[in-house]
């Protein structure tokens, strides 16, 4: 088996392997395009270095490659491999571990274990969910990372960067505000960059361009998702700094892309449905923040997963 | 599609629409009867005004209509509509929001969103559960309202009536006791009225009469469920005031009706099975109270849903 | 029906009934052997009396018989009965209640209810899980006991032995250490004895011998599971006393037996897969400890169930 797997892997060649890994980065936002993935990766590196969190970028790269290779070792679907579907959970695990934990051997080994784990988690969760015709989305990343974050309460080898408030790990940067138009724009782009746990408006801009390269609809809806979720969060009076850091938008961005461009064809009806999805995502985000608070761990992209499941499960026919 | 939906809705006429909404109220306790719904609604209005919580009654009405109309807009099953199955989650959401939150524009908008949400939540959850031959019961209401209650921790536009103890929101009335026979009877009827989050023995009496109009078995088992759950709760030494307020009985009432009269035919065997169900519901109620305590939110009717699922899933054949 | 059930039960005769109950004890570690069960039971009695927790032994016996008889009363599969599959959840409930609660009438009645409950819980959970080709394992025990432990927060008739720290109920014995080789061996055997919530190296030795009587592979992997999980837990710096008490090993022992000997044939590949499973179980154990902490209840064998599900669900083909 192992021999066969390596054979399949070598069929791709070096360039092919790089390509499916780049697609893996792009698939976090549902785009099967290596160019999109490249722009995303540039954005990640920019953001990681700009916020003095370089390990996030290298972790992203490591997690990506590990989870992709794991699929070959376990002899899993090469169709999914070509589409980059084995990489997107791993790259997120790779961003999350250095974002929440200090660099240490135990942290990097846990990152590798966790990234590999997402690969067979995805197979298992999809097997359960396919009978309901939904997908596990980024939930393998969420589940594996939650296990990692929670276990740090008992495992002292995993040292949280901010022990008391993992949930707002981003706030160790300069306190974000929203007092003028430019700060609003930054908050709006932060909401997009936070999909990869990075708070940087430049990264957000890279992500928007990366999306546009593959699908203008996706770029448009990412933009709408971030803007609209900011409005709802502001109307409902959540802490302003959380909005400014993009913490109420990143899940809504993913819900928007998923509902408006992936699972429904763009139309006025699907637009209304997606806007409803964005609004609900903000409530689910607030609710999950409260739920996680006693454990001081982050919701990650769980609000996106949960909301999108709840909007896809009823199998509502919007277009005739 | 929208045109078609409105056509279907207008087929019912004004009286027909009122009828399916009244059935929606009655379906909270599994009765497909408009008369039962009318008596329930009278009980709700009486109880809401008697406890100075008028918004509960108007919220119930609003939630009911919103969730029913949502089903037509989404072009969902009109068979279910005729049976009142689109209204029972909405009416409960409508009771819950004003019971837990101060009246405000944000609260009423959230109520409308949440009531509409239960409609497609029910479709989605039923799709998952039908392969196990169980129903989502009132869980769409529970899930949507939990999201609302939890999100209030972050969203300051939603102001809890009693910030520190949402779980015992009812105790702002005169402290209930159980020192004489009359107070015991009140507690017993409170257990029935609390199904709609109201603490009023008059309301409980209206509910019993409403049940009897449609099914005497249902009325009998509601009565047994409330009485027996009080006994078990007292034997296990839970706080007396919680028993007096009916907080250990409302889920048991629903379990009793469901197991003894809806999913099994009345018989000695199903009676024994239902009594076991009532006992387990009290333990699940106590367990979920503890589980929710760090978040100070209510269990709502989740103990009923969970227990009834666990008693229906094994598909035990009681009658030959 | 009842008549028929008792007929079926009497078909077994006294010796036959004892046999299927002993198999029930053995099935906690997947062995369908009455001899293994007998050795386990001797180990339980030794350990319970050695740690001054005699009620644990008698509770185990009571829970075992109750859950087995319940299956006959409900007229459930006699094939499962012959294999001892109705007893293993009940025997664990019977160990857990006296381990966590003071002896009282309410405690013993709750134990009986809870043990009986596991029988139809198992049918229900297996019905859900069979479509994913996994089994509920010891989760009926876990779920029923969690309900019991949580409900004690509200039900004062259930008195926790150590109110403030149910999670480490074992530490009322002499503080365990790991300062020399002999203490390491004790910790290693404790990890096996804790499967039945007992901290006693003699009990652990009885369990190992009991396993070897039925399957040497199972004994070997129980030994590996306990040793390896200790190493991982030590590497990740969890509290030493928890390792010494076996609290990081008991779930890993079960994962090891399940993956390496029950669901996969012994081979180098399945060995690697099982070792991965053991490592992940330690992380899940740490994570669930943190998750349960606000409620001060034990994870029981949930980390084993969760990890083994996540390793079986993907249905990875290891042997060709």
PDB file of N, CA, C and O in Angstrom, chain A residues 131-133 235-239 248 269 273 276 279-280 282-284 286-287 289-292 294-295 310-318 320, chain B residues 1-2 4 74-76 106 110 113 117 120-121 123-125 127-128 131-132 143 146-148 150-158 291 294-295:
ATOM      1  N   UNK A 131     -24.875  11.459   3.959  1.00  0.00           N
ATOM      2  CA  UNK A 131     -26.255  10.986   3.864  1.00  0.00           C
ATOM      3  C   UNK A 131     -27.226  12.153   4.058  1.00  0.00           C
ATOM      4  O   UNK A 131     -28.387  12.067   3.700  1.00  0.00           O
ATOM      5  N   UNK A 132     -26.752  13.234   4.667  1.00  0.00           N
ATOM      6  CA  UNK A 132     -27.598  14.432   4.789  1.00  0.00           C
ATOM      7  C   UNK A 132     -27.251  15.437   3.696  1.00  0.00           C
ATOM      8  O   UNK A 132     -27.688  16.581   3.722  1.00  0.00           O
ATOM      9  N   UNK A 133     -26.417  15.017   2.736  1.00  0.00           N
ATOM     10  CA  UNK A 133     -25.982  15.852   1.616  1.00  0.00           C
ATOM     11  C   UNK A 133     -25.344  17.171   2.049  1.00  0.00           C
ATOM     12  O   UNK A 133     -25.538  18.207   1.417  1.00  0.00           O
ATOM     13  N   UNK A 235     -24.890  46.968  15.321  1.00  0.00           N
ATOM     14  CA  UNK A 235     -26.280  47.198  15.726  1.00  0.00           C
ATOM     15  C   UNK A 235     -26.616  46.478  17.017  1.00  0.00           C
ATOM     16  O   UNK A 235     -27.366  46.980  17.849  1.00  0.00           O
ATOM     17  N   UNK A 236     -26.063  45.268  17.182  1.00  0.00           N
ATOM     18  CA  UNK A 236     -26.370  44.480  18.373  1.00  0.00           C
ATOM     19  C   UNK A 236     -25.430  44.817  19.527  1.00  0.00           C
ATOM     20  O   UNK A 236     -25.481  44.175  20.575  1.00  0.00           O
ATOM     21  N   UNK A 237     -24.550  45.790  19.303  1.00  0.00           N
ATOM     22  CA  UNK A 237     -23.714  46.284  20.401  1.00  0.00           C
ATOM     23  C   UNK A 237     -22.734  45.275  20.985  1.00  0.00           C
ATOM     24  O   UNK A 237     -22.625  45.150  22.212  1.00  0.00           O
ATOM     25  N   UNK A 238     -22.013  44.559  20.139  1.00  0.00           N
ATOM     26  CA  UNK A 238     -20.936  43.719  20.658  1.00  0.00           C
ATOM     27  C   UNK A 238     -19.729  44.626  20.896  1.00  0.00           C
ATOM     28  O   UNK A 238     -19.688  45.758  20.399  1.00  0.00           O
ATOM     29  N   UNK A 239     -18.727  44.179  21.674  1.00  0.00           N
ATOM     30  CA  UNK A 239     -17.562  45.032  21.934  1.00  0.00           C
ATOM     31  C   UNK A 239     -16.925  45.526  20.635  1.00  0.00           C
ATOM     32  O   UNK A 239     -16.618  44.741  19.745  1.00  0.00           O
ATOM     33  N   UNK A 248     -15.935  39.249  14.269  1.00  0.00           N
ATOM     34  CA  UNK A 248     -17.331  38.927  13.979  1.00  0.00           C
ATOM     35  C   UNK A 248     -17.596  38.729  12.492  1.00  0.00           C
ATOM     36  O   UNK A 248     -18.726  38.538  12.078  1.00  0.00           O
ATOM     37  N   UNK A 269     -32.958  35.547  -5.243  1.00  0.00           N
ATOM     38  CA  UNK A 269     -33.415  34.716  -4.137  1.00  0.00           C
ATOM     39  C   UNK A 269     -32.257  34.178  -3.313  1.00  0.00           C
ATOM     40  O   UNK A 269     -32.293  34.182  -2.088  1.00  0.00           O
ATOM     41  N   UNK A 273     -31.270  34.772   0.664  1.00  0.00           N
ATOM     42  CA  UNK A 273     -30.967  33.630   1.532  1.00  0.00           C
ATOM     43  C   UNK A 273     -29.575  33.773   2.163  1.00  0.00           C
ATOM     44  O   UNK A 273     -29.370  33.506   3.347  1.00  0.00           O
ATOM     45  N   UNK A 276     -29.520  36.446   4.872  1.00  0.00           N
ATOM     46  CA  UNK A 276     -30.078  35.845   6.075  1.00  0.00           C
ATOM     47  C   UNK A 276     -29.008  34.982   6.761  1.00  0.00           C
ATOM     48  O   UNK A 276     -28.856  35.004   7.987  1.00  0.00           O
ATOM     49  N   UNK A 279     -26.506  37.153   8.620  1.00  0.00           N
ATOM     50  CA  UNK A 279     -27.072  37.676   9.871  1.00  0.00           C
ATOM     51  C   UNK A 279     -27.057  36.597  10.954  1.00  0.00           C
ATOM     52  O   UNK A 279     -26.620  36.829  12.086  1.00  0.00           O
ATOM     53  N   UNK A 280     -27.513  35.405  10.593  1.00  0.00           N
ATOM     54  CA  UNK A 280     -27.544  34.324  11.585  1.00  0.00           C
ATOM     55  C   UNK A 280     -26.127  33.973  12.043  1.00  0.00           C
ATOM     56  O   UNK A 280     -25.894  33.683  13.220  1.00  0.00           O
ATOM     57  N   UNK A 282     -23.673  35.903  12.553  1.00  0.00           N
ATOM     58  CA  UNK A 282     -23.239  36.846  13.590  1.00  0.00           C
ATOM     59  C   UNK A 282     -23.803  36.447  14.957  1.00  0.00           C
ATOM     60  O   UNK A 282     -23.102  36.473  15.968  1.00  0.00           O
ATOM     61  N   UNK A 283     -25.070  36.039  14.983  1.00  0.00           N
ATOM     62  CA  UNK A 283     -25.666  35.580  16.245  1.00  0.00           C
ATOM     63  C   UNK A 283     -24.978  34.307  16.742  1.00  0.00           C
ATOM     64  O   UNK A 283     -24.689  34.176  17.926  1.00  0.00           O
ATOM     65  N   UNK A 284     -24.725  33.380  15.821  1.00  0.00           N
ATOM     66  CA  UNK A 284     -24.068  32.127  16.224  1.00  0.00           C
ATOM     67  C   UNK A 284     -22.653  32.415  16.723  1.00  0.00           C
ATOM     68  O   UNK A 284     -22.180  31.809  17.692  1.00  0.00           O
ATOM     69  N   UNK A 286     -21.636  35.193  18.231  1.00  0.00           N
ATOM     70  CA  UNK A 286     -21.769  35.745  19.586  1.00  0.00           C
ATOM     71  C   UNK A 286     -22.087  34.645  20.592  1.00  0.00           C
ATOM     72  O   UNK A 286     -21.515  34.580  21.682  1.00  0.00           O
ATOM     73  N   UNK A 287     -22.998  33.734  20.197  1.00  0.00           N
ATOM     74  CA  UNK A 287     -23.393  32.654  21.094  1.00  0.00           C
ATOM     75  C   UNK A 287     -22.215  31.730  21.382  1.00  0.00           C
ATOM     76  O   UNK A 287     -21.980  31.346  22.532  1.00  0.00           O
ATOM     77  N   UNK A 289     -19.007  32.445  21.155  1.00  0.00           N
ATOM     78  CA  UNK A 289     -18.036  33.160  21.996  1.00  0.00           C
ATOM     79  C   UNK A 289     -18.378  32.965  23.467  1.00  0.00           C
ATOM     80  O   UNK A 289     -17.508  32.684  24.293  1.00  0.00           O
ATOM     81  N   UNK A 290     -19.686  33.127  23.789  1.00  0.00           N
ATOM     82  CA  UNK A 290     -20.119  32.971  25.179  1.00  0.00           C
ATOM     83  C   UNK A 290     -19.930  31.536  25.650  1.00  0.00           C
ATOM     84  O   UNK A 290     -19.547  31.278  26.786  1.00  0.00           O
ATOM     85  N   UNK A 291     -20.187  30.594  24.749  1.00  0.00           N
ATOM     86  CA  UNK A 291     -20.097  29.178  25.096  1.00  0.00           C
ATOM     87  C   UNK A 291     -18.653  28.788  25.399  1.00  0.00           C
ATOM     88  O   UNK A 291     -18.371  27.992  26.305  1.00  0.00           O
ATOM     89  N   UNK A 292     -17.723  29.344  24.649  1.00  0.00           N
ATOM     90  CA  UNK A 292     -16.312  28.995  24.787  1.00  0.00           C
ATOM     91  C   UNK A 292     -15.638  29.759  25.931  1.00  0.00           C
ATOM     92  O   UNK A 292     -14.539  29.397  26.359  1.00  0.00           O
ATOM     93  N   UNK A 294     -15.840  30.123  29.224  1.00  0.00           N
ATOM     94  CA  UNK A 294     -15.305  29.477  30.426  1.00  0.00           C
ATOM     95  C   UNK A 294     -13.998  28.727  30.148  1.00  0.00           C
ATOM     96  O   UNK A 294     -13.231  28.448  31.065  1.00  0.00           O
ATOM     97  N   UNK A 295     -13.758  28.364  28.895  1.00  0.00           N
ATOM     98  CA  UNK A 295     -12.552  27.619  28.545  1.00  0.00           C
ATOM     99  C   UNK A 295     -11.505  28.521  27.902  1.00  0.00           C
ATOM    100  O   UNK A 295     -10.423  28.058  27.570  1.00  0.00           O
ATOM    101  N   UNK A 310     -26.972  24.520   8.858  1.00  0.00           N
ATOM    102  CA  UNK A 310     -28.390  24.747   9.171  1.00  0.00           C
ATOM    103  C   UNK A 310     -29.141  25.403   8.014  1.00  0.00           C
ATOM    104  O   UNK A 310     -30.357  25.320   7.923  1.00  0.00           O
ATOM    105  N   UNK A 311     -28.392  26.065   7.104  1.00  0.00           N
ATOM    106  CA  UNK A 311     -29.035  26.658   5.930  1.00  0.00           C
ATOM    107  C   UNK A 311     -29.058  25.694   4.737  1.00  0.00           C
ATOM    108  O   UNK A 311     -29.829  25.900   3.803  1.00  0.00           O
ATOM    109  N   UNK A 312     -28.200  24.672   4.754  1.00  0.00           N
ATOM    110  CA  UNK A 312     -28.196  23.717   3.639  1.00  0.00           C
ATOM    111  C   UNK A 312     -29.051  22.488   3.925  1.00  0.00           C
ATOM    112  O   UNK A 312     -29.642  21.903   3.017  1.00  0.00           O
ATOM    113  N   UNK A 313     -29.092  22.085   5.203  1.00  0.00           N
ATOM    114  CA  UNK A 313     -29.810  20.858   5.555  1.00  0.00           C
ATOM    115  C   UNK A 313     -31.262  20.842   5.078  1.00  0.00           C
ATOM    116  O   UNK A 313     -31.745  19.806   4.615  1.00  0.00           O
ATOM    117  N   UNK A 314     -32.008  21.965   5.214  1.00  0.00           N
ATOM    118  CA  UNK A 314     -33.417  21.894   4.792  1.00  0.00           C
ATOM    119  C   UNK A 314     -33.575  21.719   3.290  1.00  0.00           C
ATOM    120  O   UNK A 314     -34.663  21.418   2.831  1.00  0.00           O
ATOM    121  N   UNK A 315     -32.460  21.884   2.553  1.00  0.00           N
ATOM    122  CA  UNK A 315     -32.513  21.630   1.110  1.00  0.00           C
ATOM    123  C   UNK A 315     -33.587  22.478   0.433  1.00  0.00           C
ATOM    124  O   UNK A 315     -34.350  21.994  -0.406  1.00  0.00           O
ATOM    125  N   UNK A 316     -33.662  23.745   0.831  1.00  0.00           N
ATOM    126  CA  UNK A 316     -34.642  24.672   0.265  1.00  0.00           C
ATOM    127  C   UNK A 316     -34.332  24.908  -1.221  1.00  0.00           C
ATOM    128  O   UNK A 316     -33.195  25.190  -1.571  1.00  0.00           O
ATOM    129  N   UNK A 317     -35.368  24.769  -2.062  1.00  0.00           N
ATOM    130  CA  UNK A 317     -35.186  25.046  -3.496  1.00  0.00           C
ATOM    131  C   UNK A 317     -35.426  26.532  -3.740  1.00  0.00           C
ATOM    132  O   UNK A 317     -36.556  27.004  -3.599  1.00  0.00           O
ATOM    133  N   UNK A 318     -34.356  27.249  -4.101  1.00  0.00           N
ATOM    134  CA  UNK A 318     -34.517  28.689  -4.311  1.00  0.00           C
ATOM    135  C   UNK A 318     -34.713  29.022  -5.782  1.00  0.00           C
ATOM    136  O   UNK A 318     -35.330  30.005  -6.135  1.00  0.00           O
ATOM    137  N   UNK A 320     -35.979  27.910  -9.643  1.00  0.00           N
ATOM    138  CA  UNK A 320     -36.730  26.916 -10.400  1.00  0.00           C
ATOM    139  C   UNK A 320     -36.280  26.893 -11.837  1.00  0.00           C
ATOM    140  O   UNK A 320     -35.798  27.889 -12.376  1.00  0.00           O
TER     141      UNK A 320
ATOM    142  N   UNK B   1     -41.957  31.579  -7.544  1.00  0.00           N
ATOM    143  CA  UNK B   1     -42.133  30.790  -6.330  1.00  0.00           C
ATOM    144  C   UNK B   1     -42.918  31.567  -5.295  1.00  0.00           C
ATOM    145  O   UNK B   1     -43.876  31.094  -4.707  1.00  0.00           O
ATOM    146  N   UNK B   2     -42.481  32.845  -5.113  1.00  0.00           N
ATOM    147  CA  UNK B   2     -43.133  33.654  -4.108  1.00  0.00           C
ATOM    148  C   UNK B   2     -44.619  33.786  -4.441  1.00  0.00           C
ATOM    149  O   UNK B   2     -45.464  33.622  -3.577  1.00  0.00           O
ATOM    150  N   UNK B   4     -46.465  31.756  -6.070  1.00  0.00           N
ATOM    151  CA  UNK B   4     -47.129  30.496  -5.785  1.00  0.00           C
ATOM    152  C   UNK B   4     -47.419  30.337  -4.297  1.00  0.00           C
ATOM    153  O   UNK B   4     -48.483  29.875  -3.889  1.00  0.00           O
ATOM    154  N   UNK B  74     -41.159  29.936   2.079  1.00  0.00           N
ATOM    155  CA  UNK B  74     -40.158  28.963   1.637  1.00  0.00           C
ATOM    156  C   UNK B  74     -40.790  27.797   0.867  1.00  0.00           C
ATOM    157  O   UNK B  74     -40.109  26.853   0.492  1.00  0.00           O
ATOM    158  N   UNK B  75     -42.129  27.891   0.676  1.00  0.00           N
ATOM    159  CA  UNK B  75     -42.819  26.903  -0.151  1.00  0.00           C
ATOM    160  C   UNK B  75     -42.710  25.489   0.431  1.00  0.00           C
ATOM    161  O   UNK B  75     -42.528  24.516  -0.288  1.00  0.00           O
ATOM    162  N   UNK B  76     -42.854  25.378   1.747  1.00  0.00           N
ATOM    163  CA  UNK B  76     -42.719  24.073   2.408  1.00  0.00           C
ATOM    164  C   UNK B  76     -44.065  23.341   2.451  1.00  0.00           C
ATOM    165  O   UNK B  76     -45.096  23.895   2.054  1.00  0.00           O
ATOM    166  N   UNK B 106     -34.311  45.756  19.353  1.00  0.00           N
ATOM    167  CA  UNK B 106     -33.401  44.649  19.052  1.00  0.00           C
ATOM    168  C   UNK B 106     -34.015  43.320  19.478  1.00  0.00           C
ATOM    169  O   UNK B 106     -33.900  42.311  18.777  1.00  0.00           O
ATOM    170  N   UNK B 110     -34.957  40.336  16.938  1.00  0.00           N
ATOM    171  CA  UNK B 110     -34.336  39.024  17.145  1.00  0.00           C
ATOM    172  C   UNK B 110     -35.404  37.949  17.280  1.00  0.00           C
ATOM    173  O   UNK B 110     -35.240  36.823  16.803  1.00  0.00           O
ATOM    174  N   UNK B 113     -36.589  37.095  13.792  1.00  0.00           N
ATOM    175  CA  UNK B 113     -35.567  36.304  13.097  1.00  0.00           C
ATOM    176  C   UNK B 113     -35.559  34.871  13.616  1.00  0.00           C
ATOM    177  O   UNK B 113     -35.534  33.895  12.862  1.00  0.00           O
ATOM    178  N   UNK B 117     -36.439  31.399  11.821  1.00  0.00           N
ATOM    179  CA  UNK B 117     -35.339  30.437  11.777  1.00  0.00           C
ATOM    180  C   UNK B 117     -35.822  29.027  12.151  1.00  0.00           C
ATOM    181  O   UNK B 117     -35.424  28.030  11.547  1.00  0.00           O
ATOM    182  N   UNK B 120     -37.068  26.647   9.121  1.00  0.00           N
ATOM    183  CA  UNK B 120     -36.191  25.800   8.288  1.00  0.00           C
ATOM    184  C   UNK B 120     -35.272  24.933   9.143  1.00  0.00           C
ATOM    185  O   UNK B 120     -34.798  23.897   8.693  1.00  0.00           O
ATOM    186  N   UNK B 121     -35.044  25.331  10.408  1.00  0.00           N
ATOM    187  CA  UNK B 121     -34.352  24.435  11.332  1.00  0.00           C
ATOM    188  C   UNK B 121     -35.123  23.125  11.456  1.00  0.00           C
ATOM    189  O   UNK B 121     -34.535  22.039  11.461  1.00  0.00           O
ATOM    190  N   UNK B 123     -37.142  21.714   9.326  1.00  0.00           N
ATOM    191  CA  UNK B 123     -36.980  20.905   8.116  1.00  0.00           C
ATOM    192  C   UNK B 123     -35.626  20.193   8.143  1.00  0.00           C
ATOM    193  O   UNK B 123     -35.523  18.992   7.894  1.00  0.00           O
ATOM    194  N   UNK B 124     -34.582  20.951   8.470  1.00  0.00           N
ATOM    195  CA  UNK B 124     -33.231  20.394   8.471  1.00  0.00           C
ATOM    196  C   UNK B 124     -33.067  19.293   9.514  1.00  0.00           C
ATOM    197  O   UNK B 124     -32.558  18.213   9.211  1.00  0.00           O
ATOM    198  N   UNK B 125     -33.492  19.564  10.744  1.00  0.00           N
ATOM    199  CA  UNK B 125     -33.319  18.579  11.808  1.00  0.00           C
ATOM    200  C   UNK B 125     -34.170  17.332  11.542  1.00  0.00           C
ATOM    201  O   UNK B 125     -33.713  16.212  11.776  1.00  0.00           O
ATOM    202  N   UNK B 127     -34.911  16.162   8.679  1.00  0.00           N
ATOM    203  CA  UNK B 127     -34.260  15.388   7.613  1.00  0.00           C
ATOM    204  C   UNK B 127     -33.189  14.467   8.186  1.00  0.00           C
ATOM    205  O   UNK B 127     -33.018  13.334   7.751  1.00  0.00           O
ATOM    206  N   UNK B 128     -32.445  14.971   9.181  1.00  0.00           N
ATOM    207  CA  UNK B 128     -31.435  14.122   9.820  1.00  0.00           C
ATOM    208  C   UNK B 128     -32.105  13.001  10.605  1.00  0.00           C
ATOM    209  O   UNK B 128     -31.724  11.840  10.527  1.00  0.00           O
ATOM    210  N   UNK B 131     -34.273   9.345   9.425  1.00  0.00           N
ATOM    211  CA  UNK B 131     -33.680   8.031   9.163  1.00  0.00           C
ATOM    212  C   UNK B 131     -33.605   7.211  10.455  1.00  0.00           C
ATOM    213  O   UNK B 131     -33.456   6.005  10.426  1.00  0.00           O
ATOM    214  N   UNK B 132     -33.703   7.897  11.589  1.00  0.00           N
ATOM    215  CA  UNK B 132     -33.741   7.162  12.874  1.00  0.00           C
ATOM    216  C   UNK B 132     -35.177   7.063  13.373  1.00  0.00           C
ATOM    217  O   UNK B 132     -35.435   6.663  14.500  1.00  0.00           O
ATOM    218  N   UNK B 143     -32.905  25.144  20.147  1.00  0.00           N
ATOM    219  CA  UNK B 143     -31.627  25.520  19.546  1.00  0.00           C
ATOM    220  C   UNK B 143     -31.604  27.013  19.192  1.00  0.00           C
ATOM    221  O   UNK B 143     -30.660  27.740  19.525  1.00  0.00           O
ATOM    222  N   UNK B 146     -31.527  29.062  22.417  1.00  0.00           N
ATOM    223  CA  UNK B 146     -30.201  28.987  23.055  1.00  0.00           C
ATOM    224  C   UNK B 146     -29.229  29.951  22.378  1.00  0.00           C
ATOM    225  O   UNK B 146     -28.467  30.650  23.040  1.00  0.00           O
ATOM    226  N   UNK B 147     -29.251  29.963  21.036  1.00  0.00           N
ATOM    227  CA  UNK B 147     -28.367  30.884  20.310  1.00  0.00           C
ATOM    228  C   UNK B 147     -28.680  32.317  20.729  1.00  0.00           C
ATOM    229  O   UNK B 147     -27.777  33.103  21.023  1.00  0.00           O
ATOM    230  N   UNK B 148     -29.966  32.643  20.792  1.00  0.00           N
ATOM    231  CA  UNK B 148     -30.359  33.989  21.216  1.00  0.00           C
ATOM    232  C   UNK B 148     -29.910  34.306  22.632  1.00  0.00           C
ATOM    233  O   UNK B 148     -29.338  35.370  22.894  1.00  0.00           O
ATOM    234  N   UNK B 150     -27.542  32.849  24.508  1.00  0.00           N
ATOM    235  CA  UNK B 150     -26.082  32.893  24.641  1.00  0.00           C
ATOM    236  C   UNK B 150     -25.515  34.156  24.013  1.00  0.00           C
ATOM    237  O   UNK B 150     -24.599  34.779  24.564  1.00  0.00           O
ATOM    238  N   UNK B 151     -26.044  34.539  22.842  1.00  0.00           N
ATOM    239  CA  UNK B 151     -25.471  35.683  22.146  1.00  0.00           C
ATOM    240  C   UNK B 151     -25.641  36.963  22.958  1.00  0.00           C
ATOM    241  O   UNK B 151     -24.872  37.917  22.789  1.00  0.00           O
ATOM    242  N   UNK B 152     -26.648  36.969  23.865  1.00  0.00           N
ATOM    243  CA  UNK B 152     -26.862  38.162  24.696  1.00  0.00           C
ATOM    244  C   UNK B 152     -25.667  38.447  25.602  1.00  0.00           C
ATOM    245  O   UNK B 152     -25.497  39.574  26.071  1.00  0.00           O
ATOM    246  N   UNK B 153     -24.840  37.412  25.875  1.00  0.00           N
ATOM    247  CA  UNK B 153     -23.641  37.662  26.684  1.00  0.00           C
ATOM    248  C   UNK B 153     -22.700  38.637  25.982  1.00  0.00           C
ATOM    249  O   UNK B 153     -21.972  39.381  26.625  1.00  0.00           O
ATOM    250  N   UNK B 154     -22.704  38.604  24.633  1.00  0.00           N
ATOM    251  CA  UNK B 154     -21.824  39.501  23.879  1.00  0.00           C
ATOM    252  C   UNK B 154     -22.579  40.696  23.301  1.00  0.00           C
ATOM    253  O   UNK B 154     -22.013  41.766  23.140  1.00  0.00           O
ATOM    254  N   UNK B 155     -23.865  40.478  22.996  1.00  0.00           N
ATOM    255  CA  UNK B 155     -24.644  41.538  22.350  1.00  0.00           C
ATOM    256  C   UNK B 155     -25.403  42.332  23.404  1.00  0.00           C
ATOM    257  O   UNK B 155     -26.422  41.882  23.931  1.00  0.00           O
ATOM    258  N   UNK B 156     -24.926  43.540  23.658  1.00  0.00           N
ATOM    259  CA  UNK B 156     -25.545  44.304  24.736  1.00  0.00           C
ATOM    260  C   UNK B 156     -26.901  44.890  24.370  1.00  0.00           C
ATOM    261  O   UNK B 156     -27.608  45.404  25.239  1.00  0.00           O
ATOM    262  N   UNK B 157     -27.280  44.784  23.079  1.00  0.00           N
ATOM    263  CA  UNK B 157     -28.613  45.249  22.702  1.00  0.00           C
ATOM    264  C   UNK B 157     -29.697  44.324  23.243  1.00  0.00           C
ATOM    265  O   UNK B 157     -30.842  44.720  23.367  1.00  0.00           O
ATOM    266  N   UNK B 158     -29.320  43.084  23.542  1.00  0.00           N
ATOM    267  CA  UNK B 158     -30.262  42.161  24.173  1.00  0.00           C
ATOM    268  C   UNK B 158     -30.025  42.205  25.677  1.00  0.00           C
ATOM    269  O   UNK B 158     -29.010  41.728  26.174  1.00  0.00           O
ATOM    270  N   UNK B 291     -25.600  21.765  33.747  1.00  0.00           N
ATOM    271  CA  UNK B 291     -24.797  21.966  32.553  1.00  0.00           C
ATOM    272  C   UNK B 291     -24.885  23.409  32.064  1.00  0.00           C
ATOM    273  O   UNK B 291     -23.903  24.012  31.606  1.00  0.00           O
ATOM    274  N   UNK B 294     -23.128  27.484  34.228  1.00  0.00           N
ATOM    275  CA  UNK B 294     -22.057  28.448  33.965  1.00  0.00           C
ATOM    276  C   UNK B 294     -22.479  29.547  32.989  1.00  0.00           C
ATOM    277  O   UNK B 294     -21.865  30.604  32.945  1.00  0.00           O
ATOM    278  N   UNK B 295     -23.494  29.270  32.173  1.00  0.00           N
ATOM    279  CA  UNK B 295     -23.933  30.242  31.176  1.00  0.00           C
ATOM    280  C   UNK B 295     -25.193  30.964  31.629  1.00  0.00           C
ATOM    281  O   UNK B 295     -25.695  31.827  30.925  1.00  0.00           O
TER     282      UNK B 295
END
